[in-house]
Amino acid sequence: MKLHELAHARSGDKGSTADISVIAYRPAHYPHLRALLTPDRIRAHFPDLPPGPIHRYEIPSLHALKFVLHDALDGGVTRSLRLDAHGKSLAACLLEMDVPAPPTTDAKD
Amino acid sequence: MELAEHGRLDYLVFECLAERTVALAQLDRLRDPDSGYNEWLEERMEAVLEPCARQGTRIITNMGAANPTAAARVVAEVARRLGLDGLRIATVTGDDVLHLVKGTHLPLLDGPGRAASTVSDLHKTVVSANAYLGATPIIETLAQGADVVVTGRVADPSLFLAPLMHEFGWPPTDWPLLARGTAVGHLLECAGQLTGGYYADPGTKDVPDLARLGFPLAEVAEDGSFTVTKVPGSGGRLTLATVTEQLLYEVHDPAAYLTPDVTADFSHAHLTHLAEDRVAVTGITGRERPITLKASVGYRDGFLAHGEISYAGPGAVARAREAARIVQQRLTRAEFPVTEARYDLIGVDAVHRGTGTDPTTAVEPAEVRLRVAARTETLLQARRLGREVASLWLNGPCGGAGVTREARENIAITSVLLPRELVMPATGVQLNTAGATP
């Protein structure tokens, strides 16, 4: 299945740093996403990213993960030659990721 | 207007200053000392001043950009035209720190790579430096009875925190309260992004009536607990999902969201759905504010050129790629000194990133658009790139359509950190009378 079926996401930027939130639709799926979406998995999904570090932050109370991709935006909105200089499309492209289905659960959210 | 007329607001905040906007405004001001503020200031004030004055809603805005003093004169003139007597119009200045920054060895947080690591490496290209001020100077103007506060660069959430500190008498070192007020500001500052804008995904995340998207408001209690909502009947939606997306938007470390006022911690935030389009926010806490203030530094960063041309029908992608090769080869042969260039196909790989789509199995699009972008050292070089793309009409693959091109100087932004005690905010409050000449 696609990550799109389990989570929604929003991209932002500060300077040349991209900032992506991934939020589980169902809180019960948060541990599954937390296990899957490591910084290495994010880098593997975006092979053309410049080599800056990727930090992950966990926000369990909002069943959300935050990825900060340093130096990922080729200079950012005021310098980059990219059409999407903000990296606004990164979140949607991340949601295309093929992921295994979460373990079946009877949890009612 | 919905908010101003029907929001029953105590304060209406216009946050309108993106990262680069103030640098462009500084350049405007250099050309004309009476300009350098937001181009929509007059129109917006014409729309809201009367309902706000009638209902006692005070207005706070950073539409002063590079020239809050000139902007305040515009507000006074609009008030005079509308016959609004006795408005107190305030300015907050002192964010311009060019004199503190220019020529120094302050390290750049986001510079142009190896070319420059400190401000002095940017030499004479620096055109502006504006520090992000906090809530304190705005509070001073509110204490003096300001009805309209016009600022330059102030941290976005501080525009919203200031009236809460003023109304509730929150001490400037009560970090948890300041963090909650900062969360209010952070949620409201992008306006429609809290109510379904930048969220809608038809079929998955449906949002009704985006064409008349209702902007959000917050109802805040003295202990900093608050509810976000929007005017009943307006378009959009405000849900747990929209609030979660916006609370985390661009904060980097959710446990350390840095502003001039506080280090806010959203990492244990809790949201409660109270009713349709009403969400309560709790669990926000905070720690001591950073010892430095961030300043945005604008500098002349060479020239940017773009050229685009479209291809449709069978083989469109192959023709667009051939066109890209032609431009690329010609730019090399003609000793065209581009410092950096990109060749993207809009409709294939211009904004799409990542491995989620297999390009070898992707369906051939009905049309694509080649986009060539380059950085050059002179305007003439940038204009030549557009000429090369335009030449594809006659000399490139068949069916090239709809050429557009642009060449312009680029003003880029980098950031530095300044000791906060060096930055001296200033305030002024003027009573506007109907007969006064602004």
PDB file of N, CA, C and O in Angstrom, chain B residues 93-157:
ATOM      1  N   THR B  93       9.671  50.311  15.137  1.00  0.00           N
ATOM      2  CA  THR B  93      10.840  50.291  14.249  1.00  0.00           C
ATOM      3  C   THR B  93      12.049  49.783  15.043  1.00  0.00           C
ATOM      4  O   THR B  93      11.906  49.364  16.193  1.00  0.00           O
ATOM      5  N   GLY B  94      13.193  49.846  14.420  1.00  0.00           N
ATOM      6  CA  GLY B  94      14.405  49.386  15.106  1.00  0.00           C
ATOM      7  C   GLY B  94      14.817  47.992  14.676  1.00  0.00           C
ATOM      8  O   GLY B  94      15.831  47.471  15.137  1.00  0.00           O
ATOM      9  N   ASP B  95      14.036  47.391  13.789  1.00  0.00           N
ATOM     10  CA  ASP B  95      14.405  46.057  13.281  1.00  0.00           C
ATOM     11  C   ASP B  95      15.509  46.170  12.227  1.00  0.00           C
ATOM     12  O   ASP B  95      16.186  45.188  11.935  1.00  0.00           O
ATOM     13  N   ASP B  96      15.678  47.386  11.649  1.00  0.00           N
ATOM     14  CA  ASP B  96      16.728  47.564  10.633  1.00  0.00           C
ATOM     15  C   ASP B  96      18.088  47.577  11.347  1.00  0.00           C
ATOM     16  O   ASP B  96      18.406  48.506  12.083  1.00  0.00           O
ATOM     17  N   VAL B  97      18.870  46.509  11.150  1.00  0.00           N
ATOM     18  CA  VAL B  97      20.158  46.372  11.853  1.00  0.00           C
ATOM     19  C   VAL B  97      21.323  46.315  10.865  1.00  0.00           C
ATOM     20  O   VAL B  97      22.376  45.767  11.168  1.00  0.00           O
ATOM     21  N   LEU B  98      21.110  46.913   9.687  1.00  0.00           N
ATOM     22  CA  LEU B  98      22.163  46.874   8.666  1.00  0.00           C
ATOM     23  C   LEU B  98      23.493  47.399   9.221  1.00  0.00           C
ATOM     24  O   LEU B  98      24.552  46.831   8.969  1.00  0.00           O
ATOM     25  N   HIS B  99      23.415  48.488  10.016  1.00  0.00           N
ATOM     26  CA  HIS B  99      24.635  49.096  10.567  1.00  0.00           C
ATOM     27  C   HIS B  99      25.353  48.136  11.523  1.00  0.00           C
ATOM     28  O   HIS B  99      26.544  48.234  11.724  1.00  0.00           O
ATOM     29  N   LEU B 100      24.596  47.228  12.153  1.00  0.00           N
ATOM     30  CA  LEU B 100      25.218  46.282  13.097  1.00  0.00           C
ATOM     31  C   LEU B 100      25.816  45.075  12.395  1.00  0.00           C
ATOM     32  O   LEU B 100      26.636  44.364  12.960  1.00  0.00           O
ATOM     33  N   VAL B 101      25.374  44.835  11.172  1.00  0.00           N
ATOM     34  CA  VAL B 101      25.680  43.567  10.508  1.00  0.00           C
ATOM     35  C   VAL B 101      26.693  43.731   9.393  1.00  0.00           C
ATOM     36  O   VAL B 101      27.595  42.916   9.231  1.00  0.00           O
ATOM     37  N   LYS B 102      26.576  44.827   8.638  1.00  0.00           N
ATOM     38  CA  LYS B 102      27.357  44.977   7.412  1.00  0.00           C
ATOM     39  C   LYS B 102      28.865  44.954   7.696  1.00  0.00           C
ATOM     40  O   LYS B 102      29.343  45.632   8.602  1.00  0.00           O
ATOM     41  N   GLY B 103      29.588  44.164   6.949  1.00  0.00           N
ATOM     42  CA  GLY B 103      31.029  44.124   7.069  1.00  0.00           C
ATOM     43  C   GLY B 103      31.561  43.306   8.233  1.00  0.00           C
ATOM     44  O   GLY B 103      32.770  43.199   8.408  1.00  0.00           O
ATOM     45  N   THR B 104      30.681  42.733   9.048  1.00  0.00           N
ATOM     46  CA  THR B 104      31.137  41.972  10.216  1.00  0.00           C
ATOM     47  C   THR B 104      31.519  40.546   9.832  1.00  0.00           C
ATOM     48  O   THR B 104      31.262  40.095   8.714  1.00  0.00           O
ATOM     49  N   HIS B 105      32.090  39.837  10.804  1.00  0.00           N
ATOM     50  CA  HIS B 105      32.442  38.437  10.586  1.00  0.00           C
ATOM     51  C   HIS B 105      31.384  37.510  11.189  1.00  0.00           C
ATOM     52  O   HIS B 105      31.680  36.359  11.517  1.00  0.00           O
ATOM     53  N   LEU B 106      30.156  38.014  11.343  1.00  0.00           N
ATOM     54  CA  LEU B 106      29.076  37.148  11.835  1.00  0.00           C
ATOM     55  C   LEU B 106      28.894  35.989  10.854  1.00  0.00           C
ATOM     56  O   LEU B 106      28.804  36.196   9.638  1.00  0.00           O
ATOM     57  N   PRO B 107      28.839  34.751  11.358  1.00  0.00           N
ATOM     58  CA  PRO B 107      28.676  33.610  10.457  1.00  0.00           C
ATOM     59  C   PRO B 107      27.268  33.563   9.832  1.00  0.00           C
ATOM     60  O   PRO B 107      26.285  33.935  10.467  1.00  0.00           O
ATOM     61  N   LEU B 108      27.211  33.120   8.577  1.00  0.00           N
ATOM     62  CA  LEU B 108      25.937  33.004   7.855  1.00  0.00           C
ATOM     63  C   LEU B 108      25.331  31.637   8.146  1.00  0.00           C
ATOM     64  O   LEU B 108      26.004  30.611   8.050  1.00  0.00           O
ATOM     65  N   LEU B 109      24.034  31.625   8.494  1.00  0.00           N
ATOM     66  CA  LEU B 109      23.379  30.349   8.809  1.00  0.00           C
ATOM     67  C   LEU B 109      22.998  29.590   7.546  1.00  0.00           C
ATOM     68  O   LEU B 109      22.938  28.372   7.541  1.00  0.00           O
ATOM     69  N   ASP B 110      22.718  30.298   6.478  1.00  0.00           N
ATOM     70  CA  ASP B 110      22.249  29.671   5.237  1.00  0.00           C
ATOM     71  C   ASP B 110      22.799  30.477   4.079  1.00  0.00           C
ATOM     72  O   ASP B 110      22.104  31.259   3.480  1.00  0.00           O
ATOM     73  N   GLY B 111      24.063  30.359   3.813  1.00  0.00           N
ATOM     74  CA  GLY B 111      24.668  31.230   2.816  1.00  0.00           C
ATOM     75  C   GLY B 111      24.744  30.581   1.455  1.00  0.00           C
ATOM     76  O   GLY B 111      24.220  29.495   1.243  1.00  0.00           O
ATOM     77  N   PRO B 112      25.434  31.237   0.522  1.00  0.00           N
ATOM     78  CA  PRO B 112      25.562  30.675  -0.822  1.00  0.00           C
ATOM     79  C   PRO B 112      26.683  29.645  -0.897  1.00  0.00           C
ATOM     80  O   PRO B 112      27.460  29.638  -1.835  1.00  0.00           O
ATOM     81  N   GLY B 113      26.807  28.803   0.123  1.00  0.00           N
ATOM     82  CA  GLY B 113      27.791  27.732   0.084  1.00  0.00           C
ATOM     83  C   GLY B 113      29.197  28.240   0.326  1.00  0.00           C
ATOM     84  O   GLY B 113      29.415  29.168   1.118  1.00  0.00           O
ATOM     85  N   ARG B 114      30.156  27.660  -0.388  1.00  0.00           N
ATOM     86  CA  ARG B 114      31.565  27.952  -0.126  1.00  0.00           C
ATOM     87  C   ARG B 114      31.933  29.396  -0.457  1.00  0.00           C
ATOM     88  O   ARG B 114      32.953  29.902  -0.020  1.00  0.00           O
ATOM     89  N   ALA B 115      31.094  30.070  -1.276  1.00  0.00           N
ATOM     90  CA  ALA B 115      31.441  31.423  -1.718  1.00  0.00           C
ATOM     91  C   ALA B 115      31.493  32.402  -0.554  1.00  0.00           C
ATOM     92  O   ALA B 115      32.170  33.418  -0.634  1.00  0.00           O
ATOM     93  N   ALA B 116      30.744  32.145   0.536  1.00  0.00           N
ATOM     94  CA  ALA B 116      30.701  33.095   1.640  1.00  0.00           C
ATOM     95  C   ALA B 116      30.326  32.371   2.920  1.00  0.00           C
ATOM     96  O   ALA B 116      29.352  31.627   2.942  1.00  0.00           O
ATOM     97  N   SER B 117      31.115  32.607   3.981  1.00  0.00           N
ATOM     98  CA  SER B 117      30.759  31.997   5.262  1.00  0.00           C
ATOM     99  C   SER B 117      30.455  33.034   6.335  1.00  0.00           C
ATOM    100  O   SER B 117      29.856  32.733   7.338  1.00  0.00           O
ATOM    101  N   THR B 118      30.857  34.291   6.086  1.00  0.00           N
ATOM    102  CA  THR B 118      30.495  35.358   7.028  1.00  0.00           C
ATOM    103  C   THR B 118      29.936  36.536   6.226  1.00  0.00           C
ATOM    104  O   THR B 118      30.066  36.589   5.000  1.00  0.00           O
ATOM    105  N   VAL B 119      29.340  37.496   6.955  1.00  0.00           N
ATOM    106  CA  VAL B 119      28.744  38.652   6.278  1.00  0.00           C
ATOM    107  C   VAL B 119      29.801  39.388   5.462  1.00  0.00           C
ATOM    108  O   VAL B 119      29.531  39.842   4.343  1.00  0.00           O
ATOM    109  N   SER B 120      31.028  39.493   5.997  1.00  0.00           N
ATOM    110  CA  SER B 120      32.047  40.262   5.270  1.00  0.00           C
ATOM    111  C   SER B 120      32.379  39.613   3.926  1.00  0.00           C
ATOM    112  O   SER B 120      32.770  40.300   2.982  1.00  0.00           O
ATOM    113  N   ASP B 121      32.190  38.277   3.814  1.00  0.00           N
ATOM    114  CA  ASP B 121      32.440  37.614   2.524  1.00  0.00           C
ATOM    115  C   ASP B 121      31.440  38.057   1.447  1.00  0.00           C
ATOM    116  O   ASP B 121      31.674  37.837   0.261  1.00  0.00           O
ATOM    117  N   LEU B 122      30.306  38.617   1.882  1.00  0.00           N
ATOM    118  CA  LEU B 122      29.303  39.074   0.898  1.00  0.00           C
ATOM    119  C   LEU B 122      29.657  40.457   0.358  1.00  0.00           C
ATOM    120  O   LEU B 122      29.007  40.975  -0.549  1.00  0.00           O
ATOM    121  N   HIS B 123      30.670  41.074   0.960  1.00  0.00           N
ATOM    122  CA  HIS B 123      31.181  42.370   0.517  1.00  0.00           C
ATOM    123  C   HIS B 123      30.058  43.387   0.379  1.00  0.00           C
ATOM    124  O   HIS B 123      29.178  43.471   1.225  1.00  0.00           O
ATOM    125  N   LYS B 124      30.086  44.115  -0.747  1.00  0.00           N
ATOM    126  CA  LYS B 124      29.125  45.211  -0.908  1.00  0.00           C
ATOM    127  C   LYS B 124      27.790  44.745  -1.463  1.00  0.00           C
ATOM    128  O   LYS B 124      26.941  45.561  -1.807  1.00  0.00           O
ATOM    129  N   THR B 125      27.590  43.429  -1.595  1.00  0.00           N
ATOM    130  CA  THR B 125      26.312  42.958  -2.139  1.00  0.00           C
ATOM    131  C   THR B 125      25.190  43.035  -1.109  1.00  0.00           C
ATOM    132  O   THR B 125      24.024  42.915  -1.463  1.00  0.00           O
ATOM    133  N   VAL B 126      25.536  43.230   0.172  1.00  0.00           N
ATOM    134  CA  VAL B 126      24.503  43.250   1.216  1.00  0.00           C
ATOM    135  C   VAL B 126      23.601  44.476   1.022  1.00  0.00           C
ATOM    136  O   VAL B 126      24.100  45.598   0.899  1.00  0.00           O
ATOM    137  N   VAL B 127      22.285  44.257   0.991  1.00  0.00           N
ATOM    138  CA  VAL B 127      21.360  45.383   0.793  1.00  0.00           C
ATOM    139  C   VAL B 127      20.475  45.640   2.004  1.00  0.00           C
ATOM    140  O   VAL B 127      19.902  46.718   2.134  1.00  0.00           O
ATOM    141  N   SER B 128      20.325  44.653   2.879  1.00  0.00           N
ATOM    142  CA  SER B 128      19.441  44.858   4.023  1.00  0.00           C
ATOM    143  C   SER B 128      19.779  43.874   5.122  1.00  0.00           C
ATOM    144  O   SER B 128      20.347  42.804   4.861  1.00  0.00           O
ATOM    145  N   ALA B 129      19.439  44.257   6.353  1.00  0.00           N
ATOM    146  CA  ALA B 129      19.527  43.327   7.478  1.00  0.00           C
ATOM    147  C   ALA B 129      18.434  43.729   8.451  1.00  0.00           C
ATOM    148  O   ALA B 129      18.372  44.889   8.891  1.00  0.00           O
ATOM    149  N   ASN B 130      17.531  42.809   8.724  1.00  0.00           N
ATOM    150  CA  ASN B 130      16.405  43.100   9.612  1.00  0.00           C
ATOM    151  C   ASN B 130      16.297  42.026  10.686  1.00  0.00           C
ATOM    152  O   ASN B 130      16.168  40.839  10.378  1.00  0.00           O
ATOM    153  N   ALA B 131      16.342  42.479  11.934  1.00  0.00           N
ATOM    154  CA  ALA B 131      16.236  41.540  13.053  1.00  0.00           C
ATOM    155  C   ALA B 131      14.759  41.230  13.320  1.00  0.00           C
ATOM    156  O   ALA B 131      13.895  42.086  13.126  1.00  0.00           O
ATOM    157  N   TYR B 132      14.518  40.017  13.751  1.00  0.00           N
ATOM    158  CA  TYR B 132      13.165  39.641  14.183  1.00  0.00           C
ATOM    159  C   TYR B 132      12.958  40.152  15.605  1.00  0.00           C
ATOM    160  O   TYR B 132      13.527  39.612  16.554  1.00  0.00           O
ATOM    161  N   LEU B 133      12.152  41.217  15.736  1.00  0.00           N
ATOM    162  CA  LEU B 133      11.832  41.742  17.059  1.00  0.00           C
ATOM    163  C   LEU B 133      10.779  40.852  17.717  1.00  0.00           C
ATOM    164  O   LEU B 133      10.078  40.094  17.041  1.00  0.00           O
ATOM    165  N   GLY B 134      10.657  40.986  19.037  1.00  0.00           N
ATOM    166  CA  GLY B 134       9.662  40.204  19.768  1.00  0.00           C
ATOM    167  C   GLY B 134       8.427  41.027  20.111  1.00  0.00           C
ATOM    168  O   GLY B 134       8.166  42.068  19.509  1.00  0.00           O
ATOM    169  N   ALA B 135       7.683  40.562  21.111  1.00  0.00           N
ATOM    170  CA  ALA B 135       6.395  41.172  21.453  1.00  0.00           C
ATOM    171  C   ALA B 135       6.536  42.490  22.209  1.00  0.00           C
ATOM    172  O   ALA B 135       5.628  43.339  22.162  1.00  0.00           O
ATOM    173  N   THR B 136       7.666  42.679  22.906  1.00  0.00           N
ATOM    174  CA  THR B 136       7.766  43.798  23.859  1.00  0.00           C
ATOM    175  C   THR B 136       7.427  45.176  23.273  1.00  0.00           C
ATOM    176  O   THR B 136       6.616  45.904  23.859  1.00  0.00           O
ATOM    177  N   PRO B 137       8.025  45.581  22.133  1.00  0.00           N
ATOM    178  CA  PRO B 137       7.696  46.943  21.654  1.00  0.00           C
ATOM    179  C   PRO B 137       6.221  47.092  21.259  1.00  0.00           C
ATOM    180  O   PRO B 137       5.659  48.183  21.412  1.00  0.00           O
ATOM    181  N   ILE B 138       5.600  46.030  20.790  1.00  0.00           N
ATOM    182  CA  ILE B 138       4.164  46.125  20.454  1.00  0.00           C
ATOM    183  C   ILE B 138       3.350  46.352  21.726  1.00  0.00           C
ATOM    184  O   ILE B 138       2.420  47.178  21.754  1.00  0.00           O
ATOM    185  N   ILE B 139       3.737  45.645  22.802  1.00  0.00           N
ATOM    186  CA  ILE B 139       3.027  45.817  24.076  1.00  0.00           C
ATOM    187  C   ILE B 139       3.118  47.276  24.534  1.00  0.00           C
ATOM    188  O   ILE B 139       2.141  47.850  25.024  1.00  0.00           O
ATOM    189  N   GLU B 140       4.303  47.884  24.357  1.00  0.00           N
ATOM    190  CA  GLU B 140       4.465  49.301  24.745  1.00  0.00           C
ATOM    191  C   GLU B 140       3.452  50.189  24.030  1.00  0.00           C
ATOM    192  O   GLU B 140       2.859  51.083  24.628  1.00  0.00           O
ATOM    193  N   THR B 141       3.240  49.936  22.737  1.00  0.00           N
ATOM    194  CA  THR B 141       2.301  50.790  21.994  1.00  0.00           C
ATOM    195  C   THR B 141       0.860  50.515  22.425  1.00  0.00           C
ATOM    196  O   THR B 141       0.053  51.439  22.485  1.00  0.00           O
ATOM    197  N   LEU B 142       0.555  49.267  22.743  1.00  0.00           N
ATOM    198  CA  LEU B 142      -0.806  48.944  23.196  1.00  0.00           C
ATOM    199  C   LEU B 142      -1.080  49.613  24.538  1.00  0.00           C
ATOM    200  O   LEU B 142      -2.182  50.117  24.798  1.00  0.00           O
ATOM    201  N   ALA B 143      -0.047  49.646  25.412  1.00  0.00           N
ATOM    202  CA  ALA B 143      -0.202  50.289  26.725  1.00  0.00           C
ATOM    203  C   ALA B 143      -0.451  51.780  26.562  1.00  0.00           C
ATOM    204  O   ALA B 143      -1.070  52.407  27.426  1.00  0.00           O
ATOM    205  N   GLN B 144       0.019  52.346  25.433  1.00  0.00           N
ATOM    206  CA  GLN B 144      -0.220  53.775  25.167  1.00  0.00           C
ATOM    207  C   GLN B 144      -1.509  53.984  24.403  1.00  0.00           C
ATOM    208  O   GLN B 144      -1.763  55.062  23.877  1.00  0.00           O
ATOM    209  N   GLY B 145      -2.312  52.939  24.272  1.00  0.00           N
ATOM    210  CA  GLY B 145      -3.636  53.078  23.685  1.00  0.00           C
ATOM    211  C   GLY B 145      -3.688  52.952  22.180  1.00  0.00           C
ATOM    212  O   GLY B 145      -4.674  53.373  21.559  1.00  0.00           O
ATOM    213  N   ALA B 146      -2.655  52.362  21.571  1.00  0.00           N
ATOM    214  CA  ALA B 146      -2.658  52.264  20.107  1.00  0.00           C
ATOM    215  C   ALA B 146      -3.865  51.462  19.606  1.00  0.00           C
ATOM    216  O   ALA B 146      -4.174  50.397  20.142  1.00  0.00           O
ATOM    217  N   ASP B 147      -4.525  51.992  18.568  1.00  0.00           N
ATOM    218  CA  ASP B 147      -5.617  51.268  17.916  1.00  0.00           C
ATOM    219  C   ASP B 147      -5.115  50.485  16.713  1.00  0.00           C
ATOM    220  O   ASP B 147      -5.672  49.458  16.359  1.00  0.00           O
ATOM    221  N   VAL B 148      -4.077  51.025  16.055  1.00  0.00           N
ATOM    222  CA  VAL B 148      -3.471  50.350  14.910  1.00  0.00           C
ATOM    223  C   VAL B 148      -1.957  50.365  15.148  1.00  0.00           C
ATOM    224  O   VAL B 148      -1.386  51.429  15.393  1.00  0.00           O
ATOM    225  N   VAL B 149      -1.334  49.190  15.099  1.00  0.00           N
ATOM    226  CA  VAL B 149       0.114  49.095  15.298  1.00  0.00           C
ATOM    227  C   VAL B 149       0.735  48.595  14.003  1.00  0.00           C
ATOM    228  O   VAL B 149       0.377  47.530  13.501  1.00  0.00           O
ATOM    229  N   VAL B 150       1.654  49.402  13.450  1.00  0.00           N
ATOM    230  CA  VAL B 150       2.313  49.061  12.189  1.00  0.00           C
ATOM    231  C   VAL B 150       3.778  48.786  12.478  1.00  0.00           C
ATOM    232  O   VAL B 150       4.488  49.658  12.985  1.00  0.00           O
ATOM    233  N   THR B 151       4.221  47.583  12.146  1.00  0.00           N
ATOM    234  CA  THR B 151       5.599  47.204  12.433  1.00  0.00           C
ATOM    235  C   THR B 151       6.340  46.869  11.150  1.00  0.00           C
ATOM    236  O   THR B 151       5.743  46.727  10.080  1.00  0.00           O
ATOM    237  N   GLY B 152       7.670  46.739  11.285  1.00  0.00           N
ATOM    238  CA  GLY B 152       8.488  46.129  10.241  1.00  0.00           C
ATOM    239  C   GLY B 152       8.661  44.674  10.597  1.00  0.00           C
ATOM    240  O   GLY B 152       7.695  43.974  10.923  1.00  0.00           O
ATOM    241  N   ARG B 153       9.914  44.216  10.595  1.00  0.00           N
ATOM    242  CA  ARG B 153      10.159  42.804  10.878  1.00  0.00           C
ATOM    243  C   ARG B 153       9.960  42.511  12.366  1.00  0.00           C
ATOM    244  O   ARG B 153      10.676  43.037  13.210  1.00  0.00           O
ATOM    245  N   VAL B 154       8.958  41.725  12.647  1.00  0.00           N
ATOM    246  CA  VAL B 154       8.681  41.208  13.987  1.00  0.00           C
ATOM    247  C   VAL B 154       8.427  39.726  13.782  1.00  0.00           C
ATOM    248  O   VAL B 154       7.841  39.335  12.764  1.00  0.00           O
ATOM    249  N   ALA B 155       8.876  38.880  14.694  1.00  0.00           N
ATOM    250  CA  ALA B 155       8.603  37.452  14.543  1.00  0.00           C
ATOM    251  C   ALA B 155       7.100  37.241  14.420  1.00  0.00           C
ATOM    252  O   ALA B 155       6.324  37.845  15.175  1.00  0.00           O
ATOM    253  N   ASP B 156       6.685  36.424  13.469  1.00  0.00           N
ATOM    254  CA  ASP B 156       5.261  36.292  13.171  1.00  0.00           C
ATOM    255  C   ASP B 156       4.422  35.997  14.430  1.00  0.00           C
ATOM    256  O   ASP B 156       3.429  36.677  14.677  1.00  0.00           O
ATOM    257  N   PRO B 157       4.791  35.007  15.254  1.00  0.00           N
ATOM    258  CA  PRO B 157       3.923  34.713  16.406  1.00  0.00           C
ATOM    259  C   PRO B 157       3.891  35.839  17.422  1.00  0.00           C
ATOM    260  O   PRO B 157       2.912  35.970  18.168  1.00  0.00           O
TER     261      PRO B 157
END
